[in-house]
């Protein structure tokens, strides 16, 4: 496995407080950050899991491109500036995991799409994060939610991610599950620079 990535299709949502914790937690896929978005495993299906995540605060931006990789590279630079001090407090903020990429399901392969990229804010900043100084960067909240997750290894590239989404949708359709169909999230836990497990 080169890096751990995954897909999330939303099941349902209601708001409460988030659980961001130590990356050494038993339910953590994080290996490169101090803190991670923790979850409770609700159940496992054939090739997927149902996980419960509590509400959390993120910093988000968007970028448009024909390719997810180009859009996320552009968006990453903006969010990186935010966590390295381009915020109203001038605070340097630790990187956490995972990174979320919101993908519109109605966009075809040869059509530009707007991708949302979000960094999870560390526990220290969940209650009162510094405001971004870049108007295209903003704070967002994910609600308390249960999600369907399909984990897979390797780099998160458009064609692979799209194939994994279709596999997950087929599994969910086979059990007549209901889920959000307008968008899904690609989720990265490792740096794109990581070559092998270590």
JSON list of C-alpha atoms in Angstrom, two decimals, residues 47-162:
[
{"chain": "A", "resi": 47, "resn": "UNK", "atom": "CA", "xyz": [-16.25, -4.20, 1.13]},
{"chain": "A", "resi": 48, "resn": "UNK", "atom": "CA", "xyz": [-17.26, -1.15, 3.16]},
{"chain": "A", "resi": 49, "resn": "UNK", "atom": "CA", "xyz": [-17.75, 0.14, 6.70]},
{"chain": "A", "resi": 50, "resn": "UNK", "atom": "CA", "xyz": [-20.36, 2.31, 8.37]},
{"chain": "A", "resi": 51, "resn": "UNK", "atom": "CA", "xyz": [-18.62, 4.82, 10.64]},
{"chain": "A", "resi": 52, "resn": "UNK", "atom": "CA", "xyz": [-19.91, 7.41, 13.08]},
{"chain": "A", "resi": 53, "resn": "UNK", "atom": "CA", "xyz": [-18.09, 10.75, 13.17]},
{"chain": "A", "resi": 54, "resn": "UNK", "atom": "CA", "xyz": [-18.96, 13.58, 15.53]},
{"chain": "A", "resi": 55, "resn": "UNK", "atom": "CA", "xyz": [-19.33, 17.16, 14.27]},
{"chain": "A", "resi": 56, "resn": "UNK", "atom": "CA", "xyz": [-16.09, 18.98, 13.52]},
{"chain": "A", "resi": 57, "resn": "UNK", "atom": "CA", "xyz": [-14.72, 22.28, 12.25]},
{"chain": "A", "resi": 58, "resn": "UNK", "atom": "CA", "xyz": [-12.61, 22.49, 9.07]},
{"chain": "A", "resi": 59, "resn": "UNK", "atom": "CA", "xyz": [-10.91, 25.14, 6.97]},
{"chain": "A", "resi": 60, "resn": "UNK", "atom": "CA", "xyz": [-12.02, 24.92, 3.34]},
{"chain": "A", "resi": 61, "resn": "UNK", "atom": "CA", "xyz": [-11.42, 26.38, -0.09]},
{"chain": "A", "resi": 62, "resn": "UNK", "atom": "CA", "xyz": [-12.45, 25.50, -3.63]},
{"chain": "A", "resi": 63, "resn": "UNK", "atom": "CA", "xyz": [-10.73, 25.24, -6.99]},
{"chain": "A", "resi": 64, "resn": "UNK", "atom": "CA", "xyz": [-12.02, 24.46, -10.46]},
{"chain": "A", "resi": 65, "resn": "UNK", "atom": "CA", "xyz": [-10.34, 22.18, -12.97]},
{"chain": "A", "resi": 66, "resn": "UNK", "atom": "CA", "xyz": [-10.95, 19.38, -15.43]},
{"chain": "A", "resi": 67, "resn": "UNK", "atom": "CA", "xyz": [-8.89, 17.15, -13.13]},
{"chain": "A", "resi": 68, "resn": "UNK", "atom": "CA", "xyz": [-9.23, 16.62, -9.39]},
{"chain": "A", "resi": 69, "resn": "UNK", "atom": "CA", "xyz": [-5.45, 16.49, -8.97]},
{"chain": "A", "resi": 70, "resn": "UNK", "atom": "CA", "xyz": [-4.93, 19.97, -10.42]},
{"chain": "A", "resi": 71, "resn": "UNK", "atom": "CA", "xyz": [-7.81, 21.50, -8.44]},
{"chain": "A", "resi": 72, "resn": "UNK", "atom": "CA", "xyz": [-6.63, 19.99, -5.16]},
{"chain": "A", "resi": 73, "resn": "UNK", "atom": "CA", "xyz": [-3.06, 21.14, -5.76]},
{"chain": "A", "resi": 74, "resn": "UNK", "atom": "CA", "xyz": [-4.28, 24.72, -6.21]},
{"chain": "A", "resi": 75, "resn": "UNK", "atom": "CA", "xyz": [-6.57, 24.49, -3.18]},
{"chain": "A", "resi": 76, "resn": "UNK", "atom": "CA", "xyz": [-3.87, 22.86, -1.05]},
{"chain": "A", "resi": 77, "resn": "UNK", "atom": "CA", "xyz": [-1.57, 25.86, -1.51]},
{"chain": "A", "resi": 78, "resn": "UNK", "atom": "CA", "xyz": [-4.26, 28.22, -0.18]},
{"chain": "A", "resi": 79, "resn": "UNK", "atom": "CA", "xyz": [-5.00, 26.05, 2.85]},
{"chain": "A", "resi": 80, "resn": "UNK", "atom": "CA", "xyz": [-1.30, 25.56, 3.54]},
{"chain": "A", "resi": 81, "resn": "UNK", "atom": "CA", "xyz": [-0.89, 29.34, 3.71]},
{"chain": "A", "resi": 82, "resn": "UNK", "atom": "CA", "xyz": [-3.74, 29.46, 6.24]},
{"chain": "A", "resi": 83, "resn": "UNK", "atom": "CA", "xyz": [-2.14, 26.86, 8.56]},
{"chain": "A", "resi": 84, "resn": "UNK", "atom": "CA", "xyz": [1.31, 28.48, 8.23]},
{"chain": "A", "resi": 85, "resn": "UNK", "atom": "CA", "xyz": [0.15, 31.85, 9.54]},
{"chain": "A", "resi": 86, "resn": "UNK", "atom": "CA", "xyz": [-2.04, 33.56, 6.95]},
{"chain": "A", "resi": 87, "resn": "UNK", "atom": "CA", "xyz": [-4.91, 33.90, 9.41]},
{"chain": "A", "resi": 88, "resn": "UNK", "atom": "CA", "xyz": [-6.09, 36.75, 11.66]},
{"chain": "A", "resi": 89, "resn": "UNK", "atom": "CA", "xyz": [-4.15, 35.39, 14.66]},
{"chain": "A", "resi": 90, "resn": "UNK", "atom": "CA", "xyz": [-0.96, 34.81, 12.66]},
{"chain": "A", "resi": 91, "resn": "UNK", "atom": "CA", "xyz": [-1.06, 31.32, 14.19]},
{"chain": "A", "resi": 92, "resn": "UNK", "atom": "CA", "xyz": [0.85, 28.33, 12.87]},
{"chain": "A", "resi": 93, "resn": "UNK", "atom": "CA", "xyz": [-1.58, 25.42, 12.97]},
{"chain": "A", "resi": 94, "resn": "UNK", "atom": "CA", "xyz": [-0.56, 21.75, 13.00]},
{"chain": "A", "resi": 95, "resn": "UNK", "atom": "CA", "xyz": [-1.59, 19.63, 10.03]},
{"chain": "A", "resi": 96, "resn": "UNK", "atom": "CA", "xyz": [-4.13, 16.94, 10.92]},
{"chain": "A", "resi": 97, "resn": "UNK", "atom": "CA", "xyz": [-5.73, 14.08, 9.05]},
{"chain": "A", "resi": 98, "resn": "UNK", "atom": "CA", "xyz": [-7.72, 13.35, 7.07]},
{"chain": "A", "resi": 99, "resn": "UNK", "atom": "CA", "xyz": [-7.93, 15.85, 4.22]},
{"chain": "A", "resi": 100, "resn": "UNK", "atom": "CA", "xyz": [-11.37, 15.91, 2.55]},
{"chain": "A", "resi": 101, "resn": "UNK", "atom": "CA", "xyz": [-12.03, 16.46, -1.13]},
{"chain": "A", "resi": 102, "resn": "UNK", "atom": "CA", "xyz": [-15.68, 17.13, -1.97]},
{"chain": "A", "resi": 103, "resn": "UNK", "atom": "CA", "xyz": [-16.50, 15.79, -5.44]},
{"chain": "A", "resi": 104, "resn": "UNK", "atom": "CA", "xyz": [-19.64, 16.61, -7.43]},
{"chain": "A", "resi": 105, "resn": "UNK", "atom": "CA", "xyz": [-21.06, 13.34, -8.80]},
{"chain": "A", "resi": 106, "resn": "UNK", "atom": "CA", "xyz": [-22.85, 14.95, -11.75]},
{"chain": "A", "resi": 107, "resn": "UNK", "atom": "CA", "xyz": [-19.68, 16.22, -13.46]},
{"chain": "A", "resi": 108, "resn": "UNK", "atom": "CA", "xyz": [-18.50, 14.15, -16.40]},
{"chain": "A", "resi": 109, "resn": "UNK", "atom": "CA", "xyz": [-14.86, 13.27, -16.97]},
{"chain": "A", "resi": 110, "resn": "UNK", "atom": "CA", "xyz": [-14.29, 15.92, -19.66]},
{"chain": "A", "resi": 111, "resn": "UNK", "atom": "CA", "xyz": [-16.10, 18.74, -17.92]},
{"chain": "A", "resi": 112, "resn": "UNK", "atom": "CA", "xyz": [-14.54, 21.18, -15.42]},
{"chain": "A", "resi": 113, "resn": "UNK", "atom": "CA", "xyz": [-15.76, 20.85, -11.87]},
{"chain": "A", "resi": 114, "resn": "UNK", "atom": "CA", "xyz": [-15.38, 22.75, -8.63]},
{"chain": "A", "resi": 115, "resn": "UNK", "atom": "CA", "xyz": [-13.67, 20.65, -5.96]},
{"chain": "A", "resi": 116, "resn": "UNK", "atom": "CA", "xyz": [-13.78, 21.55, -2.27]},
{"chain": "A", "resi": 117, "resn": "UNK", "atom": "CA", "xyz": [-10.67, 20.81, -0.20]},
{"chain": "A", "resi": 118, "resn": "UNK", "atom": "CA", "xyz": [-10.85, 20.84, 3.60]},
{"chain": "A", "resi": 119, "resn": "UNK", "atom": "CA", "xyz": [-8.24, 20.52, 6.35]},
{"chain": "A", "resi": 120, "resn": "UNK", "atom": "CA", "xyz": [-9.45, 19.31, 9.75]},
{"chain": "A", "resi": 121, "resn": "UNK", "atom": "CA", "xyz": [-8.64, 21.85, 12.44]},
{"chain": "A", "resi": 122, "resn": "UNK", "atom": "CA", "xyz": [-6.74, 20.49, 15.48]},
{"chain": "A", "resi": 123, "resn": "UNK", "atom": "CA", "xyz": [-8.58, 20.12, 18.80]},
{"chain": "A", "resi": 124, "resn": "UNK", "atom": "CA", "xyz": [-6.95, 23.34, 20.05]},
{"chain": "A", "resi": 125, "resn": "UNK", "atom": "CA", "xyz": [-8.79, 25.31, 17.35]},
{"chain": "A", "resi": 126, "resn": "UNK", "atom": "CA", "xyz": [-12.11, 23.45, 17.17]},
{"chain": "A", "resi": 127, "resn": "UNK", "atom": "CA", "xyz": [-13.95, 25.90, 19.46]},
{"chain": "A", "resi": 128, "resn": "UNK", "atom": "CA", "xyz": [-12.37, 29.14, 18.26]},
{"chain": "A", "resi": 129, "resn": "UNK", "atom": "CA", "xyz": [-10.34, 28.91, 15.04]},
{"chain": "A", "resi": 130, "resn": "UNK", "atom": "CA", "xyz": [-8.57, 31.99, 13.67]},
{"chain": "A", "resi": 131, "resn": "UNK", "atom": "CA", "xyz": [-10.38, 33.54, 10.72]},
{"chain": "A", "resi": 132, "resn": "UNK", "atom": "CA", "xyz": [-8.69, 33.23, 7.33]},
{"chain": "A", "resi": 133, "resn": "UNK", "atom": "CA", "xyz": [-7.25, 36.40, 5.77]},
{"chain": "A", "resi": 134, "resn": "UNK", "atom": "CA", "xyz": [-7.82, 35.09, 2.22]},
{"chain": "A", "resi": 135, "resn": "UNK", "atom": "CA", "xyz": [-11.47, 35.66, 1.23]},
{"chain": "A", "resi": 136, "resn": "UNK", "atom": "CA", "xyz": [-11.50, 32.40, -0.77]},
{"chain": "A", "resi": 137, "resn": "UNK", "atom": "CA", "xyz": [-10.67, 30.38, 2.36]},
{"chain": "A", "resi": 138, "resn": "UNK", "atom": "CA", "xyz": [-13.44, 29.85, 4.90]},
{"chain": "A", "resi": 139, "resn": "UNK", "atom": "CA", "xyz": [-14.37, 27.86, 7.99]},
{"chain": "A", "resi": 140, "resn": "UNK", "atom": "CA", "xyz": [-16.90, 25.02, 7.66]},
{"chain": "A", "resi": 141, "resn": "UNK", "atom": "CA", "xyz": [-18.57, 22.50, 9.94]},
{"chain": "A", "resi": 142, "resn": "UNK", "atom": "CA", "xyz": [-19.39, 18.88, 9.29]},
{"chain": "A", "resi": 143, "resn": "UNK", "atom": "CA", "xyz": [-22.33, 17.62, 11.35]},
{"chain": "A", "resi": 144, "resn": "UNK", "atom": "CA", "xyz": [-22.51, 14.53, 13.50]},
{"chain": "A", "resi": 145, "resn": "UNK", "atom": "CA", "xyz": [-22.91, 11.83, 10.88]},
{"chain": "A", "resi": 146, "resn": "UNK", "atom": "CA", "xyz": [-22.81, 8.21, 9.90]},
{"chain": "A", "resi": 147, "resn": "UNK", "atom": "CA", "xyz": [-21.00, 7.54, 6.65]},
{"chain": "A", "resi": 148, "resn": "UNK", "atom": "CA", "xyz": [-20.30, 4.66, 4.31]},
{"chain": "A", "resi": 149, "resn": "UNK", "atom": "CA", "xyz": [-16.55, 4.23, 3.80]},
{"chain": "A", "resi": 150, "resn": "UNK", "atom": "CA", "xyz": [-14.56, 2.17, 1.32]},
{"chain": "A", "resi": 151, "resn": "UNK", "atom": "CA", "xyz": [-10.84, 2.17, 2.10]},
{"chain": "A", "resi": 152, "resn": "UNK", "atom": "CA", "xyz": [-8.17, 1.51, -0.48]},
{"chain": "A", "resi": 153, "resn": "UNK", "atom": "CA", "xyz": [-4.46, 2.05, -0.83]},
{"chain": "A", "resi": 154, "resn": "UNK", "atom": "CA", "xyz": [-2.47, 3.99, -3.37]},
{"chain": "A", "resi": 155, "resn": "UNK", "atom": "CA", "xyz": [-2.47, 7.51, -4.67]},
{"chain": "A", "resi": 156, "resn": "UNK", "atom": "CA", "xyz": [-5.81, 9.26, -4.93]},
{"chain": "A", "resi": 157, "resn": "UNK", "atom": "CA", "xyz": [-6.09, 9.94, -8.64]},
{"chain": "A", "resi": 158, "resn": "UNK", "atom": "CA", "xyz": [-9.32, 10.70, -10.48]},
{"chain": "A", "resi": 159, "resn": "UNK", "atom": "CA", "xyz": [-9.72, 7.43, -12.38]},
{"chain": "A", "resi": 160, "resn": "UNK", "atom": "CA", "xyz": [-8.95, 5.23, -9.36]},
{"chain": "A", "resi": 161, "resn": "UNK", "atom": "CA", "xyz": [-11.18, 7.26, -7.04]},
{"chain": "A", "resi": 162, "resn": "UNK", "atom": "CA", "xyz": [-14.06, 7.19, -9.55]}
]
